[in-house]
């Protein structure tokens, strides 16, 4: 689906309270174009709760149920059950949460809903930190990145959330990035065509949190994917397929780039370069990226071997 | 009317089945487990046309119940003690979202050390969440209260969640005969829920967004008004039930032998059932003692407390809970009503914490302290304490 062919109607209205260059609002526009009006969103505490605007106004043209920070997935279970009992089983029930609400505080509820087989789409927009509360570290924050609870750079790598989600054996799980809206749109459409739990994680480069210029959201996202710091793939009934630039990296048609290409322009990594280059930490980030890709290749190879 | 014999847990499940909720989400915890098991079975066998969401925690049980209720359907959940405490954030949420969720809470002590027996500290700690709270003293009252709870909660003037409490094991695991109206009679008393609002793609509204200070207080004030409306409605529902089915447990408070009583025992839950035996014995011995059993704890029946206090020599409040650093919660509440309105002395006793047995004899001894002028006002007294085992 080319951008020009996507529905024109905006279900996230202009004049909302997002920061300029906000990746969450870009992603919301795209996913709502795919989902259409027959959709219910449930949103936990996160930037989007603010983007939505203050009572008594709203920037959404679909119904939204705001819920507590850790309850996105289970709220979807409740909404789905309530609608189904009223014969409204055709409504798309979507939980939209940040990485904090997904990787950390909401992980238990997410696991529960995936295991129970709730028929919904869970979308995590991952800006790799708690933006709403002022850029604290999350389980998704990469190694070396500075946050307000990891001032000199995080000392641990981010957790493999997709690995955790995969282990629930759900029909569909995918990664996406705001810089690839067509890919995101198609993934939402595919998720909508399936029953059961579907999971999509979107990399969402956040200008104030990552410290880059607000005009560069898409560029930073594109660099992440092209450098190999973020992979685009989908797992459909256990079968993994890499998409876009990530496919060429997986197949080694394109080499992994130095991680520096991606991190250099983000203020959150400046302690890796100033006052002097921190070779050890840059090398560790590079090594982790390579370990990730080795793992992806083993996963894909393992699936082929099983066939 | 059919008479069945079952435990309060079994009776609660039966009441829920007859109230026909569309979504039930619950997580097991002793002594509530049987309620969850029985409802899961009713759903599996088709006796209850509902979706049972088998959640992974009580926090999620309440969240799922709230979300389902927001779609406009009738909902139910049940919990106890630690489960209720884990829910706490969502307990507030249900009330501020103004959703008529009905929850059974089987009163159980809070650990550590782990203790599965009855006391009220679990529900008392939810006092300020905005939930209505009813306390039961018999399995019949459990049945009747659950059905009435739905009608009260869903009333357009109320739109608040309600917690139906009963004591762990003392009621939850004790069988008693209970009179059950027919399904048609229940349906006539409790028609299908008509929601004031609901999540619906045809009406795209955001619920629960950020509320700035210039609006928040009005939400709270509206909630307070709803509680005041519930206080008027609840006794009317109790009367309607009496007219239809001939069963009555009292209104906001149950009066027991208050005529001519000089001393009044004030308590709630099964302590109130036990205290009736004490009152009977005391009356036989010529002591003018009566009982006021609080049925509805929130909204608090302040006017009723004033009514029962009028003209008495003293009130004796027995709490199966403690607000550490102060005193029994019902003791505080009772005194606050009387302040400036009455000079009747009030005596406070803490008894039965952690499920320690409180028999009618203990309650007689407590009441006799007041009768004999040995009780001291404004000081909480611990009843049945092994002083030598208390660290000072
Ligand atoms: C139980 C609870 N703990 C903490 C908070 C405070 N809080 C609100 S949003 C948030 C971080 C959200 O991070 P994320 O999910 O990544 O979304 P983002 O803000 O990045 O969009 C926190 C810590 C809360 N609302 N509720
Ligand atoms: S902090 Fe980042 S994610 Fe949050 S609204 Fe601003 S740009 Fe968007
Ligand atoms: Mg985040």
XYZ file of C-alpha atoms and ligand atoms in Angstrom:
734
model
C 0.000 0.000 0.000
C 1.518 3.286 -1.103
C 0.990 6.260 1.177
C -1.025 8.043 -1.497
C -3.472 5.135 -1.595
C -4.128 5.080 2.148
C -7.529 6.426 3.285
C -7.483 10.225 3.430
C -9.537 10.489 6.566
C -7.583 11.225 9.720
C -8.842 9.531 12.881
C -6.176 11.293 14.948
C -7.146 14.904 14.561
C -4.781 17.839 14.048
C -4.250 20.224 16.940
C -3.507 17.408 19.355
C -1.000 17.791 22.169
C 1.952 15.836 20.722
C 5.427 17.389 20.595
C 6.548 18.530 17.141
C 8.087 15.557 15.342
C 6.348 13.059 17.599
C 6.713 9.487 16.345
C 3.676 8.286 18.281
C 1.365 10.648 16.429
C 2.831 9.592 13.057
C 2.298 5.931 13.916
C -1.215 6.575 15.243
C -2.239 8.278 12.019
C -1.039 5.292 10.009
C -2.500 2.554 12.180
C -5.860 4.305 12.421
C -6.006 4.643 8.641
C -5.583 0.882 8.474
C -7.999 0.124 11.322
C -10.793 2.497 10.296
C -13.687 3.804 12.358
C -14.977 0.485 13.624
C -12.256 0.437 16.252
C -11.941 0.857 20.002
C -8.619 1.947 21.484
C -7.571 1.374 25.036
C -4.653 3.477 26.191
C -2.729 3.211 29.446
C -0.669 5.987 31.015
C 1.908 7.076 28.404
C 2.547 10.017 26.083
C -0.529 9.154 24.038
C -2.765 9.800 27.034
C -1.499 13.384 26.772
C -1.478 13.547 22.972
C -5.197 12.758 23.233
C -5.675 16.200 24.881
C -7.354 17.398 28.042
C -10.916 16.669 29.121
C -13.462 17.636 27.838
C -11.721 17.510 24.452
C -10.252 14.599 22.544
C -8.100 14.312 19.457
C -9.420 10.865 18.534
C -12.342 10.203 16.237
C -12.795 6.711 17.628
C -13.830 5.701 21.144
C -10.988 5.522 23.635
C -10.942 3.917 27.066
C -8.127 5.311 29.162
C -6.886 2.783 31.650
C -4.203 2.348 34.280
C -0.545 2.038 33.275
C -0.217 -1.743 33.490
C -3.619 -2.754 32.117
C -3.574 -2.182 28.343
C -3.773 -5.845 27.361
C -6.299 -6.938 29.957
C -8.473 -3.922 29.200
C -8.653 -5.199 25.654
C -9.767 -8.588 27.032
C -12.562 -6.867 28.941
C -13.669 -4.672 26.040
C -13.648 -7.601 23.634
C -15.707 -9.755 25.983
C -18.236 -6.975 26.575
C -18.621 -6.193 22.878
C -18.804 -9.848 21.898
C -21.590 -10.492 24.384
C -23.532 -7.711 22.630
C -22.954 -9.198 19.192
C -20.364 -6.549 18.273
C -17.588 -9.020 17.588
C -16.584 -7.198 14.385
C -15.118 -4.193 16.241
C -11.297 -3.969 16.170
C -10.152 -3.897 19.764
C -6.705 -2.363 19.995
C -4.436 -1.829 22.974
C -1.959 0.958 22.278
C 0.834 1.256 24.830
C 4.369 2.543 25.235
C 7.430 0.412 25.901
C 7.179 1.056 29.640
C 3.590 -0.156 29.633
C 4.622 -3.185 27.597
C 8.166 -4.321 28.455
C 7.936 -3.485 32.136
C 4.839 -2.761 34.188
C 2.333 -4.231 31.723
C 4.244 -7.383 30.830
C 2.216 -9.637 33.117
C -1.117 -8.442 31.749
C 0.231 -8.741 28.202
C 1.347 -12.308 28.806
C -2.044 -13.129 30.316
C -3.991 -11.761 27.360
C -1.750 -13.509 24.820
C -2.041 -16.810 26.678
C -5.824 -16.470 27.034
C -6.129 -15.953 23.315
C -7.921 -12.585 23.475
C -8.914 -11.564 19.967
C -7.208 -8.162 19.767
C -4.245 -6.248 18.407
C -1.644 -5.056 20.885
C 0.518 -2.250 19.521
C 3.566 -1.072 21.419
C 5.136 2.180 20.248
C 8.635 1.853 21.506
C 10.461 5.114 22.143
C 12.886 3.166 24.309
C 12.145 4.988 27.562
C 9.444 6.462 29.792
C 8.867 9.710 27.919
C 5.747 10.793 29.713
C 7.448 11.016 33.082
C 10.592 12.690 31.790
C 12.790 10.152 29.996
C 13.558 7.413 32.500
C 15.147 4.108 31.566
C 12.889 1.220 30.530
C 13.499 -2.443 29.698
C 13.624 -1.271 26.084
C 16.330 1.367 26.543
C 19.462 0.320 24.659
C 22.842 -0.187 26.285
C 24.821 3.029 26.635
C 21.851 5.389 26.300
C 21.540 8.147 28.856
C 18.215 8.622 30.612
C 17.235 10.389 33.805
C 17.674 7.115 35.692
C 20.797 6.027 33.802
C 22.609 9.347 33.529
C 25.966 8.062 32.351
C 24.464 5.478 30.023
C 22.462 2.304 30.662
C 24.641 -0.602 31.724
C 22.338 -3.381 30.480
C 21.042 -4.317 27.045
C 17.339 -4.046 26.208
C 15.264 -7.162 26.703
C 14.167 -9.364 23.821
C 10.476 -8.584 23.996
C 9.688 -10.174 20.649
C 11.301 -13.351 21.960
C 8.936 -13.244 24.933
C 5.917 -12.553 22.728
C 6.947 -15.300 20.301
C 7.094 -17.795 23.131
C 3.319 -17.359 23.531
C 2.788 -18.926 20.075
C 0.280 -16.316 18.927
C -0.921 -16.132 15.299
C 0.866 -12.899 14.442
C 3.694 -10.787 15.827
C 5.589 -8.106 13.918
C 8.024 -5.258 14.299
C 7.711 -1.980 12.425
C 9.160 1.519 12.401
C 7.558 4.926 11.902
C 9.957 5.537 9.005
C 8.267 2.722 7.048
C 4.562 3.641 7.109
C 3.568 1.363 4.222
C 5.090 -1.623 5.988
C 3.306 -0.644 9.218
C -0.003 -0.177 7.426
C 0.267 -3.589 5.776
C 1.132 -5.259 9.067
C -1.907 -3.766 10.786
C -4.090 -4.913 7.894
C -2.650 -8.412 8.135
C -3.228 -8.478 11.887
C -6.846 -7.399 11.330
C -7.425 -10.354 9.026
C -6.577 -12.872 11.772
C -8.391 -14.056 14.905
C -6.699 -14.282 18.274
C -3.941 -12.160 19.807
C -1.798 -10.078 17.431
C 1.207 -8.055 18.487
C 2.988 -5.219 16.676
C 5.938 -3.275 18.023
C 6.853 0.039 16.381
C 10.205 1.738 16.821
C 9.373 5.356 17.628
C 12.380 7.719 17.691
C 11.414 10.535 20.063
C 13.151 13.892 19.503
C 13.071 15.246 23.068
C 13.920 11.882 24.621
C 16.683 10.850 22.239
C 17.966 14.393 21.794
C 17.834 14.947 18.084
C 16.220 17.656 15.999
C 12.441 17.398 15.711
C 12.646 17.482 11.903
C 14.605 14.231 11.865
C 12.202 11.634 13.325
C 11.804 9.737 10.070
C 15.498 9.992 9.227
C 16.556 8.595 12.610
C 14.055 5.753 12.224
C 15.316 4.970 8.741
C 18.918 4.998 9.946
C 18.044 2.567 12.735
C 16.649 0.051 10.262
C 19.340 0.559 7.630
C 22.152 0.275 10.163
C 20.614 -2.917 11.541
C 19.957 -1.437 14.973
C 16.252 -2.227 14.469
C 14.927 -5.142 12.403
C 11.649 -5.253 10.483
C 10.107 -8.701 10.527
C 6.919 -10.597 11.138
C 6.134 -13.949 12.665
C 3.034 -15.450 11.108
C 1.864 -18.687 12.711
C 5.436 -19.408 13.748
C 7.023 -18.539 10.401
C 9.425 -15.605 10.437
C 9.853 -13.273 7.460
C 12.135 -10.250 7.329
C 10.873 -7.198 5.487
C 12.325 -4.194 3.660
C 15.976 -3.365 4.285
C 16.116 -5.949 7.086
C 15.686 -8.786 4.600
C 18.878 -7.844 2.783
C 20.767 -7.584 6.085
C 19.477 -10.982 7.205
C 20.571 -12.559 3.932
C 23.942 -10.778 4.215
C 23.351 -9.050 0.883
C 23.965 -5.811 2.728
C 26.560 -5.732 5.525
C 25.713 -4.472 8.995
C 26.796 -0.863 9.329
C 28.880 0.473 12.166
C 26.425 1.183 15.009
C 28.013 4.614 15.174
C 26.185 5.614 12.005
C 22.995 5.395 13.974
C 23.924 6.589 17.449
C 26.200 9.499 16.565
C 23.412 12.006 15.951
C 21.491 11.190 19.131
C 22.291 13.231 22.216
C 21.398 10.293 24.481
C 24.610 8.561 23.324
C 26.914 11.562 23.542
C 28.733 10.135 26.571
C 30.031 7.441 24.221
C 31.869 10.116 22.232
C 32.604 12.934 24.670
C 34.835 13.931 26.334
C 36.580 11.063 24.542
C 35.499 8.111 22.476
C 34.455 5.175 24.624
C 35.705 2.350 22.406
C 34.633 -0.375 24.801
C 31.007 0.698 24.992
C 30.721 1.394 21.271
C 32.192 -2.068 20.617
C 29.728 -3.656 23.054
C 26.771 -2.045 21.286
C 28.144 -3.242 17.945
C 28.662 -6.748 19.327
C 25.108 -6.904 20.659
C 23.738 -5.852 17.287
C 25.729 -8.682 15.704
C 24.518 -11.165 18.308
C 20.933 -10.085 17.545
C 21.363 -10.759 13.859
C 23.044 -14.120 14.513
C 20.004 -15.005 16.566
C 17.602 -13.892 13.818
C 19.512 -16.029 11.311
C 19.417 -19.028 13.637
C 15.660 -18.562 14.095
C 15.014 -18.408 10.359
C 17.407 -21.295 9.634
C 15.814 -23.385 12.387
C 12.369 -22.855 10.925
C 13.626 -23.929 7.470
C 15.329 -27.019 8.918
C 12.056 -28.009 10.572
C 10.322 -27.874 7.205
C -39.658 -19.661 46.164
C -37.259 -22.552 46.473
C -35.160 -23.318 49.541
C -31.618 -24.494 48.962
C -28.878 -25.291 51.431
C -25.420 -24.066 50.550
C -22.405 -22.121 51.755
C -22.259 -18.351 51.259
C -19.805 -18.918 48.426
C -22.203 -21.295 46.690
C -25.072 -18.901 47.339
C -23.072 -15.957 45.961
C -22.395 -17.889 42.756
C -26.102 -18.726 42.524
C -27.067 -15.074 42.994
C -24.611 -14.012 40.302
C -25.950 -16.622 37.923
C -29.483 -15.328 38.477
C -28.395 -11.691 38.066
C -27.189 -12.646 34.545
C -23.967 -10.632 34.173
C -22.461 -10.766 30.684
C -18.810 -10.698 31.710
C -17.148 -12.155 34.786
C -13.403 -11.846 35.431
C -11.939 -13.246 38.610
C -8.876 -14.794 40.182
C -8.943 -17.419 42.926
C -7.992 -16.740 46.545
C -9.014 -18.520 49.744
C -11.735 -18.255 51.032
C -13.397 -16.915 47.852
C -12.287 -19.697 45.436
C -15.585 -21.565 45.322
C -17.334 -18.476 43.934
C -14.927 -18.365 40.976
C -15.049 -22.113 40.400
C -18.825 -22.264 40.472
C -19.257 -19.320 38.101
C -16.676 -20.774 35.690
C -18.747 -23.942 35.716
C -22.052 -22.123 35.208
C -20.513 -20.441 32.151
C -19.107 -23.708 30.784
C -22.410 -25.551 31.180
C -24.348 -22.672 29.655
C -26.343 -22.034 32.844
C -24.939 -18.514 32.699
C -24.723 -16.832 29.304
C -21.562 -14.847 29.987
C -17.921 -14.660 29.093
C -15.620 -15.763 31.905
C -12.227 -14.071 31.570
C -9.709 -16.231 33.346
C -7.255 -13.472 34.248
C -3.724 -13.796 35.599
C -4.167 -11.575 38.672
C -6.712 -9.643 40.700
C -5.379 -6.372 39.331
C -6.303 -7.683 35.912
C -9.606 -9.073 37.207
C -10.719 -5.604 38.187
C -9.258 -4.021 35.029
C -11.080 -6.501 32.783
C -14.299 -5.991 34.736
C -14.008 -2.223 34.371
C -13.309 -2.436 30.644
C -16.199 -4.825 30.062
C -18.508 -2.673 32.168
C -17.494 0.308 30.026
C -18.984 -1.448 26.994
C -22.334 -1.301 28.804
C -22.785 -4.861 30.038
C -23.403 -6.160 33.561
C -20.222 -7.503 35.169
C -19.046 -9.356 38.248
C -15.864 -10.175 40.109
C -15.009 -11.647 43.489
C -11.954 -11.513 45.688
C -10.607 -11.419 49.219
C -7.835 -9.888 51.295
C -4.555 -9.824 49.340
C -6.498 -10.028 46.101
C -8.465 -6.933 47.043
C -5.278 -5.141 48.012
C -3.599 -6.030 44.713
C -6.637 -4.551 42.952
C -6.515 -1.337 44.916
C -5.559 0.978 42.029
C -8.358 -0.434 39.907
C -10.817 -0.337 42.809
C -10.410 3.442 42.759
C -10.583 3.360 38.959
C -13.958 1.594 38.835
C -15.493 4.156 41.177
C -14.124 7.252 39.459
C -15.117 5.796 36.083
C -18.614 5.548 37.658
C -19.131 1.945 36.602
C -21.715 -0.221 38.396
C -19.402 -3.180 38.974
C -20.568 -5.643 41.611
C -17.851 -7.422 43.584
C -18.014 -9.971 46.336
C -15.272 -9.585 48.918
C -14.912 -12.435 51.351
C -13.395 -10.727 54.361
C -10.031 -12.237 55.224
C -7.118 -11.094 57.323
C -4.109 -9.444 55.693
C -0.618 -10.972 56.095
C 2.094 -11.415 57.045
C 1.935 -13.893 58.639
C -0.356 -15.564 56.211
C -3.792 -15.851 57.716
C -6.852 -17.017 55.797
C -9.440 -16.348 58.505
C -11.918 -13.514 58.885
C -11.309 -9.910 59.713
C -12.379 -6.679 58.028
C -9.094 -4.899 57.527
C -9.131 -5.804 53.829
C -12.386 -4.018 52.995
C -11.843 -1.235 55.531
C -8.640 -0.320 53.718
C -10.786 0.343 50.615
C -13.098 2.678 52.515
C -12.103 5.823 50.629
C -12.156 4.424 47.093
C -15.703 5.528 46.315
C -17.205 2.034 46.426
C -20.416 1.324 48.236
C -19.948 -1.416 50.831
C -22.496 -3.816 52.228
C -21.723 -6.306 55.041
C -23.732 -9.492 55.416
C -24.551 -11.624 58.432
C -26.192 -14.676 56.825
C -26.185 -16.603 53.569
C -29.705 -15.372 52.859
C -28.456 -11.821 53.186
C -25.590 -12.633 50.810
C -28.053 -13.759 48.147
C -30.437 -10.866 48.611
C -27.656 -8.272 48.828
C -26.006 -9.333 45.565
C -29.253 -9.004 43.609
C -30.087 -5.709 45.319
C -26.511 -4.501 44.785
C -26.917 -4.685 41.021
C -30.155 -2.755 41.120
C -28.656 -0.083 43.361
C -25.365 0.252 41.478
C -27.019 0.463 38.057
C -29.627 3.025 39.107
C -29.188 6.180 37.027
C -28.874 8.271 40.179
C -26.096 6.080 41.571
C -23.800 4.560 38.908
C -21.259 3.416 41.460
C -19.538 0.093 42.090
C -20.528 -1.915 45.138
C -18.719 -4.433 47.299
C -20.768 -7.140 48.996
C -18.756 -8.361 51.990
C -19.108 -11.489 54.068
C -16.769 -13.063 56.592
C -14.373 -15.757 55.445
C -15.210 -19.296 56.595
C -17.765 -18.078 59.152
C -20.133 -17.590 56.215
C -18.131 -18.507 53.107
C -17.792 -22.152 54.147
C -20.893 -22.582 56.297
C -24.056 -24.078 54.840
C -27.411 -22.527 55.657
C -30.862 -22.750 54.098
C -31.607 -19.879 51.728
C -34.889 -18.976 50.043
C -34.405 -18.292 46.356
C -37.039 -16.515 44.242
C -37.671 -17.828 40.722
C -35.636 -16.564 37.791
C -38.726 -14.775 36.494
C -39.112 -12.976 39.825
C -35.442 -11.983 39.841
C -35.696 -10.758 36.245
C -38.717 -8.665 37.154
C -36.883 -7.133 40.134
C -33.634 -6.673 38.226
C -34.135 -5.917 34.521
C -31.193 -5.797 32.106
C -28.672 -3.003 32.700
C -29.330 0.235 30.848
C -25.939 1.995 30.781
C -25.643 5.783 31.002
C -22.729 5.638 28.588
C -20.756 2.964 26.801
C -17.752 2.407 24.566
C -19.194 2.305 21.079
C -17.598 3.051 17.677
C -20.874 4.712 16.674
C -20.292 7.313 19.371
C -16.563 8.062 19.444
C -15.932 9.491 22.905
C -12.719 9.393 24.956
C -13.356 8.151 28.477
C -11.046 8.932 31.341
C -8.645 11.361 29.714
C -6.526 13.852 31.532
C -8.757 16.029 33.704
C -7.371 19.422 34.666
C -7.968 20.930 38.127
C -10.777 23.094 36.814
C -12.920 19.963 36.270
C -11.727 17.314 38.719
C -13.489 18.509 41.859
C -16.858 18.402 40.117
C -16.280 14.714 39.346
C -15.704 14.053 43.028
C -18.682 16.135 44.083
C -20.916 14.240 41.637
C -19.684 10.998 43.126
C -20.513 12.229 46.599
C -24.048 13.093 45.456
C -24.395 9.610 44.013
C -23.486 8.150 47.402
C -26.117 10.308 49.063
C -28.683 9.098 46.531
C -27.669 5.493 47.229
C -28.226 6.064 50.921
C -31.852 6.902 50.203
C -32.368 4.163 47.657
C -30.928 1.201 49.512
C -33.583 1.049 52.258
C -36.278 1.384 49.585
C -34.849 -1.613 47.749
C -34.783 -3.563 51.013
C -38.466 -2.731 51.488
C -39.312 -3.688 47.922
C -37.606 -7.022 48.539
C -39.599 -7.478 51.735
C -42.879 -6.775 49.978
C -42.085 -9.101 47.087
C -40.392 -11.971 48.900
C -41.122 -11.488 52.583
C -37.463 -11.360 53.535
C -35.939 -8.378 55.339
C -32.541 -7.815 56.915
C -33.019 -4.177 57.830
C -32.232 -1.032 55.870
C -28.894 0.717 56.169
C -28.811 -0.661 59.701
C -30.565 -3.660 61.159
C -32.281 -2.846 64.459
C -32.415 -5.717 66.924
C -34.308 -5.353 70.212
C -33.695 -1.637 70.314
C -37.054 -0.933 71.936
C -36.316 0.195 75.446
C -32.621 -0.583 75.073
C -30.345 1.505 77.274
C -27.162 0.111 75.807
C -26.654 -0.573 72.087
C -24.037 -2.807 70.562
C -22.882 -1.466 67.181
C -21.039 -3.805 64.843
C -21.117 -5.323 61.357
C -20.785 -8.645 59.531
C -21.148 -11.922 61.381
C -20.277 -10.268 64.694
C -23.765 -8.810 64.290
C -25.295 -12.276 63.950
C -23.450 -13.517 67.021
C -24.417 -10.395 68.960
C -28.115 -11.229 68.527
C -27.614 -14.292 70.675
C -25.834 -12.147 73.259
C -28.680 -9.615 73.252
C -31.230 -12.397 73.737
C -29.302 -13.705 76.730
C -28.745 -10.251 78.187
C -32.437 -9.435 77.854
C -33.339 -12.707 79.563
C -31.079 -11.639 82.433
C -32.908 -8.302 82.594
C -30.263 -6.095 80.996
C -31.620 -3.560 78.557
C -29.197 -4.172 75.680
C -29.998 -3.956 71.953
C -28.075 -4.251 68.708
C -27.565 -2.024 65.685
C -25.940 -4.033 62.915
C -24.491 -1.796 60.229
C -25.396 -3.284 56.844
C -24.244 -0.474 54.621
C -20.850 0.861 55.603
C -20.438 3.175 52.605
C -22.338 5.396 52.148
C -22.126 5.607 55.935
C -25.558 5.629 57.635
C -24.859 8.724 59.740
C -28.511 9.678 60.317
C -29.306 6.124 61.340
C -26.481 6.130 63.878
C -27.938 9.320 65.365
C -31.366 7.714 65.498
C -30.185 4.595 67.316
C -28.028 6.654 69.724
C -30.882 8.865 70.848
C -31.797 8.439 74.498
C -29.331 5.579 75.216
C -26.968 5.320 78.154
C -24.100 4.278 75.879
C -23.062 2.646 72.588
C -20.621 -0.241 72.474
C -18.831 -0.528 69.132
C -17.069 -3.804 68.308
C -14.612 -3.724 65.411
C -13.043 -6.725 63.720
C -10.420 -4.342 62.312
C -7.941 -1.722 63.445
C -6.620 1.426 61.865
C -3.136 1.101 63.384
C -2.075 4.184 65.265
C -5.678 5.038 66.023
C -8.582 2.701 66.702
C -11.285 0.505 65.205
C -12.706 2.081 62.056
C -16.397 1.778 62.937
C -15.633 3.232 66.371
C -14.161 6.340 64.740
C -17.030 6.654 62.290
C -19.665 6.285 64.987
C -18.108 8.914 67.224
C -17.737 11.326 64.321
C -21.500 11.171 63.738
C -22.263 11.907 67.371
C -19.836 14.802 67.723
C -21.844 17.951 68.388
C -25.114 16.014 68.063
C -25.208 13.750 71.069
C -23.519 13.274 74.409
C -24.067 9.535 74.542
C -20.744 7.916 75.468
C -19.270 5.470 72.956
C -16.998 2.580 73.918
C -14.708 0.914 71.393
C -13.566 -2.721 71.385
C -11.269 -4.556 68.982
C -12.067 -8.246 68.766
C -11.624 -11.250 66.532
C -8.666 -10.066 64.449
C -7.027 -12.771 62.371
C -10.147 -14.900 62.688
C -9.941 -15.273 66.475
C -13.259 -16.677 67.599
C -15.720 -14.203 69.086
C -18.617 -15.996 70.734
C -21.873 -14.651 72.087
C -20.369 -15.014 75.570
C -17.508 -12.668 74.703
C -19.992 -10.135 73.401
C -22.029 -10.464 76.596
C -18.873 -9.739 78.615
C -18.109 -6.723 76.434
C -21.648 -5.368 76.809
C -21.603 -5.956 80.565
C -18.604 -3.641 80.895
C -20.875 -0.839 79.690
C -23.814 -2.014 81.779
C -21.635 -2.152 84.901
C -20.083 1.241 84.189
C -16.630 -0.263 83.791
C -16.041 0.806 80.191
C -14.012 3.926 79.492
C -14.997 6.206 76.621
C -12.691 7.208 73.776
C -10.190 4.441 74.446
C -10.041 1.377 72.265
C -9.954 -1.788 74.274
C -8.551 -5.028 72.872
C -10.737 -7.964 73.768
C -9.287 -11.392 74.450
C -5.674 -10.293 74.049
C -2.902 -12.501 75.464
C -1.129 -9.570 77.077
C 2.011 -11.577 77.860
C 2.570 -12.218 74.138
C 2.317 -8.567 73.117
C 5.583 -6.697 72.603
C 5.530 -3.293 74.204
C 1.110 2.509 38.430
C 1.768 3.683 37.827
N 3.090 3.877 38.020
C 3.683 4.945 37.452
C 2.992 5.817 36.680
C 3.700 7.016 36.097
N 3.887 6.881 34.655
C 2.982 7.357 33.778
S 3.414 7.137 32.193
C 4.887 6.452 32.672
C 5.894 6.047 31.658
C 5.303 5.600 30.387
O 6.314 5.086 29.589
P 5.949 4.348 28.251
O 4.979 3.270 28.508
O 7.218 3.952 27.597
O 5.195 5.459 27.393
P 5.788 6.869 26.917
O 5.619 7.816 28.022
O 7.215 6.658 26.587
O 4.958 7.255 25.773
C 4.991 6.361 34.044
C 6.175 5.827 34.740
C 1.609 5.572 36.515
N 0.817 6.369 35.786
N 1.043 4.489 37.076
S 8.005 12.914 24.337
Fe 8.350 11.835 22.385
S 6.750 10.265 22.255
Fe 6.149 11.723 23.842
S 4.790 13.192 22.793
Fe 6.878 14.057 22.748
S 7.767 13.315 20.850
Fe 5.957 12.098 21.229
Mg 8.199 4.850 26.050
